[in-house]
Amino acid sequence: MPISSAFVPSAARAAAADRWIHPTPAGLFVAPGGFFIDPVRAVERAVITHGHSDHARGGHSHVLATPATLAVMEQRLGRAAGAVRQPLDYGESLTVGDVRLTLVPAGHVLGSAQVVVEHGGARVVVSGDYKRRPDPTCAPFDPVPCDVFVTEATFALPIFRHPPAEAEIGRLLHSLALFPERSHLVSVYALGKCQRVIALLRAAGYGRPIYLHSALEPLCALYARFGVDLGDLRPAAEAGAAALRGAVVLTSGGGGHWMERLSDPVTAVASGWVRVRQWARQRGAELPLVISDHADWDELTATLAELSPAEVWITHGRDDALSHHAARLGIRARALALVGRSGEGDGEEEGA
């Protein structure tokens, strides 16, 4: 049975929810289901929202996630990805203990999901990380009305307003046209950002080969197995100096002897954090590209207004500003301050 969209949030149900879903040192625990969501420690039963390392950790006995997230975990963690791995497709529901559990798209990276938990007539949605913008490499965010919406707040300050990603790719293409002899070395996160940058380049008409640091190749191959066409990708380590001249080369920060063959490279970084000039300068970004897989301030606040839950629980990030905004909307806010999550001012959250 699909999730009903005809759902009216209730303050009473939201107030009672923390008796059965609550933060613990291991992570967010759903007591009537006996499972944790994105636990930071090895547990008996884990539900994983997506494959980034601050959400998908190894050592759990039983792991439930989308097929793509399980594939990412298996590639990154090997046997530690979980003794028993249970796939659940988007939109399918499952009874676990005394709760109904459904995964719906989060729009963050391939396989990313919001966890919809229903118990005793109440509905809690744990968004994991999410964004609202179109992304050709993953399914779009699916808004689900609920009593409690559990959200991140990585970019929950009004200074974080991401420009259209297509415009940032346009800046990269303009630089390539301006400096046709220089390689363009773009630093990206291995999961999500890498593939999104490639897909955006392809959508903008860039048909030349794109060269990859070896650390990026396995996940690009995994995306291709899940039907995401990224075009002509080649190992940078096997390319000669002539091929790399004027080419786009993606790296996750690692190097190699092949970097000596780059022709006077233009250094670029694709991240939402490049809005912070000091962050960009520290990473030597000659061409900062504001491309993020997280919701910015406008997306976070628009999502609260659209869902209008009775309560919003904030897992990590800049919770003060988002809590204040929620109060103005008449939504009770609560900061969970879950341990083990990145993005608390250090600007190093994977996928940001």
mmCIF file of C-alpha atoms in Angstrom:
data_model
loop_
_atom_site.group_PDB
_atom_site.id
_atom_site.type_symbol
_atom_site.label_atom_id
_atom_site.label_comp_id
_atom_site.label_asym_id
_atom_site.label_seq_id
_atom_site.Cartn_x
_atom_site.Cartn_y
_atom_site.Cartn_z
ATOM 1 C CA MET A 1 0.000 0.000 0.000
ATOM 2 C CA PRO A 2 1.543 3.392 -0.988
ATOM 3 C CA ILE A 3 2.135 6.102 1.583
ATOM 4 C CA SER A 4 -0.917 8.296 1.951
ATOM 5 C CA SER A 5 -0.374 11.942 1.013
ATOM 6 C CA ALA A 6 -3.663 12.846 2.750
ATOM 7 C CA PHE A 7 -2.022 13.145 6.134
ATOM 8 C CA VAL A 8 -2.680 15.891 8.672
ATOM 9 C CA PRO A 9 0.228 16.432 11.106
ATOM 10 C CA SER A 10 -0.651 16.242 14.789
ATOM 11 C CA ALA A 11 1.146 17.999 17.638
ATOM 12 C CA ALA A 12 -0.034 15.325 20.069
ATOM 13 C CA ARG A 13 1.380 12.490 17.970
ATOM 14 C CA ALA A 14 4.621 14.419 17.458
ATOM 15 C CA ALA A 15 4.982 15.030 21.184
ATOM 16 C CA ALA A 16 4.554 11.321 21.839
ATOM 17 C CA ALA A 17 7.008 10.256 19.142
ATOM 18 C CA ASP A 18 10.110 10.728 21.264
ATOM 19 C CA ARG A 19 8.878 7.902 23.479
ATOM 20 C CA TRP A 20 9.507 5.443 20.640
ATOM 21 C CA ILE A 21 12.115 7.124 18.395
ATOM 22 C CA HIS A 22 14.943 8.933 20.094
ATOM 23 C CA PRO A 23 18.691 9.670 19.857
ATOM 24 C CA THR A 24 21.174 7.390 21.638
ATOM 25 C CA PRO A 25 24.999 7.358 21.664
ATOM 26 C CA ALA A 26 24.808 4.798 18.827
ATOM 27 C CA GLY A 27 22.377 6.869 16.759
ATOM 28 C CA LEU A 28 18.669 7.414 16.217
ATOM 29 C CA PHE A 29 16.833 4.372 17.648
ATOM 30 C CA VAL A 30 13.350 3.201 16.662
ATOM 31 C CA ALA A 31 12.341 1.142 19.701
ATOM 32 C CA PRO A 32 9.216 -0.671 18.421
ATOM 33 C CA GLY A 33 11.156 -1.752 15.334
ATOM 34 C CA GLY A 34 14.375 -2.582 17.185
ATOM 35 C CA PHE A 35 16.575 -0.785 14.641
ATOM 36 C CA PHE A 36 18.844 2.245 14.380
ATOM 37 C CA ILE A 37 18.922 4.713 11.498
ATOM 38 C CA ASP A 38 22.452 5.542 10.272
ATOM 39 C CA PRO A 39 24.083 4.314 13.514
ATOM 40 C CA VAL A 40 27.645 5.405 14.298
ATOM 41 C CA ARG A 41 28.439 2.124 16.043
ATOM 42 C CA ALA A 42 28.026 -1.477 14.984
ATOM 43 C CA VAL A 43 24.485 -2.602 15.901
ATOM 44 C CA GLU A 44 22.241 -5.613 15.400
ATOM 45 C CA ARG A 45 19.850 -3.917 12.952
ATOM 46 C CA ALA A 46 20.589 -0.787 10.926
ATOM 47 C CA VAL A 47 18.627 1.158 8.322
ATOM 48 C CA ILE A 48 20.974 3.247 6.161
ATOM 49 C CA THR A 49 19.848 6.357 4.313
ATOM 50 C CA HIS A 50 22.778 6.553 1.857
ATOM 51 C CA GLY A 51 26.341 5.479 1.234
ATOM 52 C CA HIS A 52 28.401 8.424 2.522
ATOM 53 C CA SER A 53 30.826 7.397 5.225
ATOM 54 C CA ASP A 54 29.277 9.499 8.004
ATOM 55 C CA HIS A 55 25.991 7.608 7.506
ATOM 56 C CA ALA A 56 26.991 4.147 6.246
ATOM 57 C CA ARG A 57 29.409 2.529 8.647
ATOM 58 C CA GLY A 58 30.542 -1.050 8.779
ATOM 59 C CA GLY A 59 30.089 -3.902 11.202
ATOM 60 C CA HIS A 60 26.302 -4.132 11.510
ATOM 61 C CA SER A 61 24.688 -7.568 11.699
ATOM 62 C CA HIS A 62 21.661 -6.702 9.565
ATOM 63 C CA VAL A 63 21.492 -3.770 7.130
ATOM 64 C CA LEU A 64 18.442 -2.538 5.247
ATOM 65 C CA ALA A 65 18.810 0.061 2.482
ATOM 66 C CA THR A 66 18.006 0.662 -1.164
ATOM 67 C CA PRO A 67 19.728 -1.696 -3.628
ATOM 68 C CA ALA A 68 22.027 1.105 -4.831
ATOM 69 C CA THR A 69 23.069 2.077 -1.300
ATOM 70 C CA LEU A 70 23.814 -1.558 -0.473
ATOM 71 C CA ALA A 71 25.948 -1.746 -3.627
ATOM 72 C CA VAL A 72 27.853 1.384 -2.586
ATOM 73 C CA MET A 73 28.411 -0.036 0.891
ATOM 74 C CA GLU A 74 29.620 -3.351 -0.500
ATOM 75 C CA GLN A 75 32.074 -1.574 -2.763
ATOM 76 C CA ARG A 76 33.409 0.701 -0.034
ATOM 77 C CA LEU A 77 33.292 -1.633 2.965
ATOM 78 C CA GLY A 78 33.508 -5.128 1.510
ATOM 79 C CA ARG A 79 32.373 -7.789 3.974
ATOM 80 C CA ALA A 80 31.978 -5.166 6.706
ATOM 81 C CA ALA A 81 28.967 -3.789 4.801
ATOM 82 C CA GLY A 82 26.757 -6.069 6.886
ATOM 83 C CA ALA A 83 26.400 -9.762 7.610
ATOM 84 C CA VAL A 84 22.845 -9.719 6.224
ATOM 85 C CA ARG A 85 21.944 -7.087 3.609
ATOM 86 C CA GLN A 86 18.284 -6.539 2.878
ATOM 87 C CA PRO A 87 17.339 -4.389 -0.134
ATOM 88 C CA LEU A 88 14.146 -2.345 -0.134
ATOM 89 C CA ASP A 89 13.093 -0.452 -3.238
ATOM 90 C CA TYR A 90 11.653 3.068 -3.149
ATOM 91 C CA GLY A 91 7.979 3.085 -2.275
ATOM 92 C CA GLU A 92 7.817 -0.468 -0.973
ATOM 93 C CA SER A 93 6.744 -0.852 2.642
ATOM 94 C CA LEU A 94 7.861 -3.398 5.186
ATOM 95 C CA THR A 95 6.683 -4.260 8.682
ATOM 96 C CA VAL A 96 9.592 -4.383 11.107
ATOM 97 C CA GLY A 97 8.544 -5.261 14.618
ATOM 98 C CA ASP A 98 5.664 -2.930 15.351
ATOM 99 C CA VAL A 99 6.432 -0.254 12.749
ATOM 100 C CA ARG A 100 5.770 0.228 9.064
ATOM 101 C CA LEU A 101 8.935 1.253 7.248
ATOM 102 C CA THR A 102 9.154 2.771 3.757
ATOM 103 C CA LEU A 103 12.046 4.283 1.821
ATOM 104 C CA VAL A 104 11.427 7.245 -0.501
ATOM 105 C CA PRO A 105 13.947 9.235 -2.589
ATOM 106 C CA ALA A 106 16.018 11.947 -0.903
ATOM 107 C CA GLY A 107 17.613 13.435 -4.046
ATOM 108 C CA HIS A 108 21.068 13.478 -2.422
ATOM 109 C CA VAL A 109 23.117 10.813 -4.272
ATOM 110 C CA LEU A 110 22.425 7.531 -6.062
ATOM 111 C CA GLY A 111 20.279 5.327 -3.805
ATOM 112 C CA SER A 112 19.763 7.961 -1.115
ATOM 113 C CA ALA A 113 16.524 7.582 0.803
ATOM 114 C CA GLN A 114 14.352 9.165 3.404
ATOM 115 C CA VAL A 115 13.176 6.684 6.016
ATOM 116 C CA VAL A 116 9.429 6.878 6.659
ATOM 117 C CA VAL A 117 8.538 5.252 9.981
ATOM 118 C CA GLU A 118 4.891 4.819 11.023
ATOM 119 C CA HIS A 119 3.819 3.586 14.438
ATOM 120 C CA GLY A 120 0.598 3.944 16.397
ATOM 121 C CA GLY A 121 -0.888 6.324 13.840
ATOM 122 C CA ALA A 122 2.158 8.639 13.953
ATOM 123 C CA ARG A 123 4.508 9.238 11.061
ATOM 124 C CA VAL A 124 8.159 10.302 11.347
ATOM 125 C CA VAL A 125 10.297 10.998 8.275
ATOM 126 C CA VAL A 126 14.088 10.843 8.669
ATOM 127 C CA SER A 127 15.471 12.623 5.629
ATOM 128 C CA GLY A 128 19.138 11.700 5.962
ATOM 129 C CA ASP A 129 20.861 14.230 3.699
ATOM 130 C CA TYR A 130 18.829 15.693 0.867
ATOM 131 C CA LYS A 131 18.519 18.368 -1.790
ATOM 132 C CA ARG A 132 15.582 19.650 -3.832
ATOM 133 C CA ARG A 133 17.367 20.491 -7.086
ATOM 134 C CA PRO A 134 17.283 18.341 -10.212
ATOM 135 C CA ASP A 135 20.119 15.830 -10.380
ATOM 136 C CA PRO A 136 20.354 13.510 -13.393
ATOM 137 C CA THR A 137 22.256 10.922 -11.353
ATOM 138 C CA CYS A 138 19.631 10.148 -8.699
ATOM 139 C CA ALA A 139 15.885 10.083 -8.040
ATOM 140 C CA PRO A 140 14.381 13.442 -6.932
ATOM 141 C CA PHE A 141 13.354 14.220 -3.332
ATOM 142 C CA ASP A 142 9.844 12.996 -2.584
ATOM 143 C CA PRO A 143 8.048 15.191 -0.005
ATOM 144 C CA VAL A 144 6.065 13.094 2.507
ATOM 145 C CA PRO A 145 3.737 14.846 5.008
ATOM 146 C CA CYS A 146 4.483 13.788 8.568
ATOM 147 C CA ASP A 147 4.148 14.577 12.260
ATOM 148 C CA VAL A 148 7.925 14.845 12.732
ATOM 149 C CA PHE A 149 10.441 15.727 10.025
ATOM 150 C CA VAL A 150 14.039 14.862 10.920
ATOM 151 C CA THR A 151 16.376 17.044 8.884
ATOM 152 C CA GLU A 152 20.007 17.953 8.446
ATOM 153 C CA ALA A 153 21.132 21.593 8.648
ATOM 154 C CA THR A 154 24.524 21.547 6.926
ATOM 155 C CA PHE A 155 23.897 24.793 5.045
ATOM 156 C CA ALA A 156 21.221 26.249 7.335
ATOM 157 C CA LEU A 157 22.348 29.857 7.222
ATOM 158 C CA PRO A 158 21.002 32.547 4.867
ATOM 159 C CA ILE A 159 24.515 33.071 3.453
ATOM 160 C CA PHE A 160 24.315 29.627 1.882
ATOM 161 C CA ARG A 161 22.278 30.076 -1.261
ATOM 162 C CA HIS A 162 23.637 27.838 -4.001
ATOM 163 C CA PRO A 163 23.496 29.176 -7.569
ATOM 164 C CA PRO A 164 22.175 26.880 -10.298
ATOM 165 C CA ALA A 165 24.648 24.036 -10.796
ATOM 166 C CA GLU A 166 24.279 24.456 -14.542
ATOM 167 C CA ALA A 167 25.648 28.006 -14.241
ATOM 168 C CA GLU A 168 28.678 26.751 -12.307
ATOM 169 C CA ILE A 169 29.344 24.159 -15.005
ATOM 170 C CA GLY A 170 29.053 27.022 -17.499
ATOM 171 C CA ARG A 171 31.895 28.786 -15.648
ATOM 172 C CA LEU A 172 34.012 25.634 -15.945
ATOM 173 C CA LEU A 173 33.294 25.402 -19.683
ATOM 174 C CA HIS A 174 34.105 29.093 -20.091
ATOM 175 C CA SER A 175 37.460 28.550 -18.403
ATOM 176 C CA LEU A 176 38.172 25.591 -20.702
ATOM 177 C CA ALA A 177 37.475 27.819 -23.696
ATOM 178 C CA LEU A 178 39.580 30.631 -22.251
ATOM 179 C CA PHE A 179 42.564 28.396 -21.467
ATOM 180 C CA PRO A 180 42.494 25.618 -24.073
ATOM 181 C CA GLU A 181 46.090 24.570 -23.333
ATOM 182 C CA ARG A 182 45.619 24.162 -19.592
ATOM 183 C CA SER A 183 44.311 21.043 -17.886
ATOM 184 C CA HIS A 184 41.388 21.659 -15.518
ATOM 185 C CA LEU A 185 41.872 19.661 -12.320
ATOM 186 C CA VAL A 186 38.544 19.521 -10.463
ATOM 187 C CA SER A 187 38.439 18.261 -6.875
ATOM 188 C CA VAL A 188 35.217 16.363 -6.114
ATOM 189 C CA TYR A 189 33.824 13.942 -3.564
ATOM 190 C CA ALA A 190 33.993 10.383 -4.837
ATOM 191 C CA LEU A 191 30.322 9.520 -4.241
ATOM 192 C CA GLY A 192 27.738 11.776 -5.812
ATOM 193 C CA LYS A 193 29.615 14.981 -6.609
ATOM 194 C CA CYS A 194 31.951 13.304 -9.082
ATOM 195 C CA GLN A 195 29.149 11.708 -11.047
ATOM 196 C CA ARG A 196 26.937 14.809 -10.879
ATOM 197 C CA VAL A 197 29.691 17.061 -12.258
ATOM 198 C CA ILE A 198 30.244 14.606 -15.103
ATOM 199 C CA ALA A 199 26.500 14.394 -15.833
ATOM 200 C CA LEU A 200 26.177 18.182 -15.809
ATOM 201 C CA LEU A 201 29.094 18.500 -18.224
ATOM 202 C CA ARG A 202 27.458 15.965 -20.542
ATOM 203 C CA ALA A 203 24.108 17.773 -20.318
ATOM 204 C CA ALA A 204 25.897 20.990 -21.289
ATOM 205 C CA GLY A 205 27.199 19.304 -24.437
ATOM 206 C CA TYR A 206 30.741 18.427 -23.320
ATOM 207 C CA GLY A 207 31.487 15.244 -25.239
ATOM 208 C CA ARG A 208 35.249 14.929 -24.859
ATOM 209 C CA PRO A 209 36.797 12.211 -22.678
ATOM 210 C CA ILE A 210 36.897 13.021 -18.960
ATOM 211 C CA TYR A 211 39.881 11.724 -17.034
ATOM 212 C CA LEU A 212 39.585 10.253 -13.545
ATOM 213 C CA HIS A 213 41.855 9.672 -10.615
ATOM 214 C CA SER A 214 41.844 5.936 -9.915
ATOM 215 C CA ALA A 215 39.937 6.411 -6.639
ATOM 216 C CA LEU A 216 36.925 7.685 -8.608
ATOM 217 C CA GLU A 217 36.694 4.918 -11.153
ATOM 218 C CA PRO A 218 34.889 2.170 -9.134
ATOM 219 C CA LEU A 219 31.946 4.357 -8.106
ATOM 220 C CA CYS A 220 31.559 5.728 -11.640
ATOM 221 C CA ALA A 221 31.396 2.116 -12.849
ATOM 222 C CA LEU A 222 28.782 1.393 -10.173
ATOM 223 C CA TYR A 223 26.660 4.346 -11.340
ATOM 224 C CA ALA A 224 26.859 2.958 -14.888
ATOM 225 C CA ARG A 225 25.621 -0.430 -13.618
ATOM 226 C CA PHE A 226 22.588 1.384 -12.182
ATOM 227 C CA GLY A 227 21.851 3.004 -15.529
ATOM 228 C CA VAL A 228 23.558 6.396 -15.161
ATOM 229 C CA ASP A 229 25.371 7.079 -18.446
ATOM 230 C CA LEU A 230 28.467 9.192 -17.805
ATOM 231 C CA GLY A 231 29.980 9.001 -21.288
ATOM 232 C CA ASP A 232 33.636 8.490 -22.153
ATOM 233 C CA LEU A 233 35.641 8.196 -18.910
ATOM 234 C CA ARG A 234 39.347 7.342 -18.929
ATOM 235 C CA PRO A 235 42.003 6.679 -16.267
ATOM 236 C CA ALA A 236 44.195 9.745 -15.798
ATOM 237 C CA ALA A 237 47.138 7.524 -14.857
ATOM 238 C CA GLU A 238 47.141 5.981 -18.339
ATOM 239 C CA ALA A 239 46.865 9.262 -20.268
ATOM 240 C CA GLY A 240 49.769 11.023 -21.892
ATOM 241 C CA ALA A 241 50.574 14.704 -21.546
ATOM 242 C CA ALA A 242 49.031 15.511 -24.934
ATOM 243 C CA ALA A 243 45.698 13.925 -23.986
ATOM 244 C CA LEU A 244 45.561 15.758 -20.654
ATOM 245 C CA ARG A 245 46.292 19.150 -22.217
ATOM 246 C CA GLY A 246 43.080 21.173 -22.114
ATOM 247 C CA ALA A 247 41.174 18.236 -20.588
ATOM 248 C CA VAL A 248 38.891 17.938 -17.556
ATOM 249 C CA VAL A 249 40.525 15.782 -14.896
ATOM 250 C CA LEU A 250 38.592 14.832 -11.761
ATOM 251 C CA THR A 251 40.305 13.949 -8.506
ATOM 252 C CA SER A 252 39.156 13.268 -4.971
ATOM 253 C CA GLY A 253 42.290 14.886 -3.591
ATOM 254 C CA GLY A 254 44.764 12.095 -4.231
ATOM 255 C CA GLY A 255 47.671 12.427 -6.598
ATOM 256 C CA GLY A 256 50.144 10.343 -8.543
ATOM 257 C CA HIS A 257 52.920 10.561 -11.076
ATOM 258 C CA TRP A 258 50.329 11.351 -13.731
ATOM 259 C CA MET A 259 49.805 14.792 -12.175
ATOM 260 C CA GLU A 260 53.260 15.779 -13.396
ATOM 261 C CA ARG A 261 51.877 15.438 -16.915
ATOM 262 C CA LEU A 262 49.168 18.049 -16.362
ATOM 263 C CA SER A 263 49.669 21.189 -18.378
ATOM 264 C CA ASP A 264 49.722 24.253 -16.070
ATOM 265 C CA PRO A 265 46.467 23.056 -14.435
ATOM 266 C CA VAL A 266 43.598 25.306 -13.451
ATOM 267 C CA THR A 267 42.640 24.025 -9.992
ATOM 268 C CA ALA A 268 38.921 23.865 -9.231
ATOM 269 C CA VAL A 269 36.892 22.612 -6.260
ATOM 270 C CA ALA A 270 33.214 21.643 -6.487
ATOM 271 C CA SER A 271 31.535 22.079 -3.103
ATOM 272 C CA GLY A 272 28.923 24.144 -1.319
ATOM 273 C CA TRP A 273 31.625 25.163 1.113
ATOM 274 C CA VAL A 274 33.478 27.270 -1.466
ATOM 275 C CA ARG A 275 30.979 29.989 -0.522
ATOM 276 C CA VAL A 276 33.351 30.436 2.417
ATOM 277 C CA ARG A 277 36.294 32.203 0.809
ATOM 278 C CA GLN A 278 38.799 31.106 3.425
ATOM 279 C CA TRP A 279 37.762 27.463 2.890
ATOM 280 C CA ALA A 280 38.321 27.816 -0.854
ATOM 281 C CA ARG A 281 41.646 29.608 -0.411
ATOM 282 C CA GLN A 282 42.927 26.922 1.952
ATOM 283 C CA ARG A 283 42.313 24.358 -0.764
ATOM 284 C CA GLY A 284 44.032 26.406 -3.440
ATOM 285 C CA ALA A 285 40.902 26.699 -5.543
ATOM 286 C CA GLU A 286 41.624 28.940 -8.509
ATOM 287 C CA LEU A 287 38.134 28.184 -9.822
ATOM 288 C CA PRO A 288 35.651 27.548 -6.963
ATOM 289 C CA LEU A 289 32.444 25.879 -8.168
ATOM 290 C CA VAL A 290 29.427 26.156 -5.855
ATOM 291 C CA ILE A 291 27.906 22.732 -6.495
ATOM 292 C CA SER A 292 26.430 20.943 -3.500
ATOM 293 C CA ASP A 293 24.417 17.788 -2.949
ATOM 294 C CA HIS A 294 22.885 19.279 0.215
ATOM 295 C CA ALA A 295 19.875 21.548 0.508
ATOM 296 C CA ASP A 296 20.795 25.203 0.855
ATOM 297 C CA TRP A 297 19.002 27.713 3.100
ATOM 298 C CA ASP A 298 16.161 28.315 0.651
ATOM 299 C CA GLU A 299 15.611 24.596 0.071
ATOM 300 C CA LEU A 300 15.631 23.811 3.798
ATOM 301 C CA THR A 301 13.144 26.527 4.664
ATOM 302 C CA ALA A 302 10.925 25.825 1.636
ATOM 303 C CA THR A 303 10.787 22.152 2.633
ATOM 304 C CA LEU A 304 9.640 23.037 6.145
ATOM 305 C CA ALA A 305 6.968 25.333 4.723
ATOM 306 C CA GLU A 306 5.791 22.668 2.276
ATOM 307 C CA LEU A 307 5.654 19.784 4.748
ATOM 308 C CA SER A 308 4.537 21.876 7.716
ATOM 309 C CA PRO A 309 5.183 19.102 10.243
ATOM 310 C CA ALA A 310 4.154 19.511 13.857
ATOM 311 C CA GLU A 311 7.813 19.204 14.858
ATOM 312 C CA VAL A 312 11.190 19.329 13.134
ATOM 313 C CA TRP A 313 14.150 17.520 14.654
ATOM 314 C CA ILE A 314 17.583 18.671 13.471
ATOM 315 C CA THR A 315 20.308 16.033 13.408
ATOM 316 C CA HIS A 316 23.424 18.155 12.878
ATOM 317 C CA GLY A 317 24.710 21.353 11.342
ATOM 318 C CA ARG A 318 23.563 24.968 11.880
ATOM 319 C CA ASP A 319 20.505 24.194 13.969
ATOM 320 C CA ASP A 320 20.054 27.651 15.584
ATOM 321 C CA ALA A 321 18.969 29.538 12.472
ATOM 322 C CA LEU A 322 16.748 26.717 11.233
ATOM 323 C CA SER A 323 15.139 26.332 14.661
ATOM 324 C CA HIS A 324 14.398 30.058 14.721
ATOM 325 C CA HIS A 325 12.887 29.920 11.232
ATOM 326 C CA ALA A 326 10.783 26.882 12.172
ATOM 327 C CA ALA A 327 9.401 28.748 15.188
ATOM 328 C CA ARG A 328 8.306 31.583 12.885
ATOM 329 C CA LEU A 329 6.382 28.975 10.864
ATOM 330 C CA GLY A 330 4.748 27.658 14.022
ATOM 331 C CA ILE A 331 6.776 24.451 13.949
ATOM 332 C CA ARG A 332 8.345 23.226 17.181
ATOM 333 C CA ALA A 333 12.058 22.568 16.625
ATOM 334 C CA ARG A 334 14.440 20.345 18.504
ATOM 335 C CA ALA A 335 18.205 19.937 18.016
ATOM 336 C CA LEU A 336 19.278 16.301 18.346
ATOM 337 C CA ALA A 337 23.040 16.982 17.991
ATOM 338 C CA LEU A 338 23.694 13.419 16.870
ATOM 339 C CA VAL A 339 27.304 12.386 17.354
ATOM 340 C CA GLY A 340 29.502 11.231 14.495
ATOM 341 C CA ARG A 341 28.110 13.522 11.848
ATOM 342 C CA SER A 342 30.272 15.944 9.908
ATOM 343 C CA GLY A 343 29.457 19.446 8.828
ATOM 344 C CA GLU A 344 29.612 21.108 12.215
ATOM 345 C CA GLY A 345 31.672 24.004 11.045
ATOM 346 C CA ASP A 346 34.594 22.104 9.641
ATOM 347 C CA GLY A 347 33.272 22.071 6.122
ATOM 348 C CA GLU A 348 34.370 18.509 5.509
ATOM 349 C CA GLU A 349 31.058 16.704 5.264
ATOM 350 C CA GLU A 350 31.226 14.131 2.536
ATOM 351 C CA GLY A 351 29.190 15.169 -0.439
ATOM 352 C CA ALA A 352 28.810 18.773 0.662
#
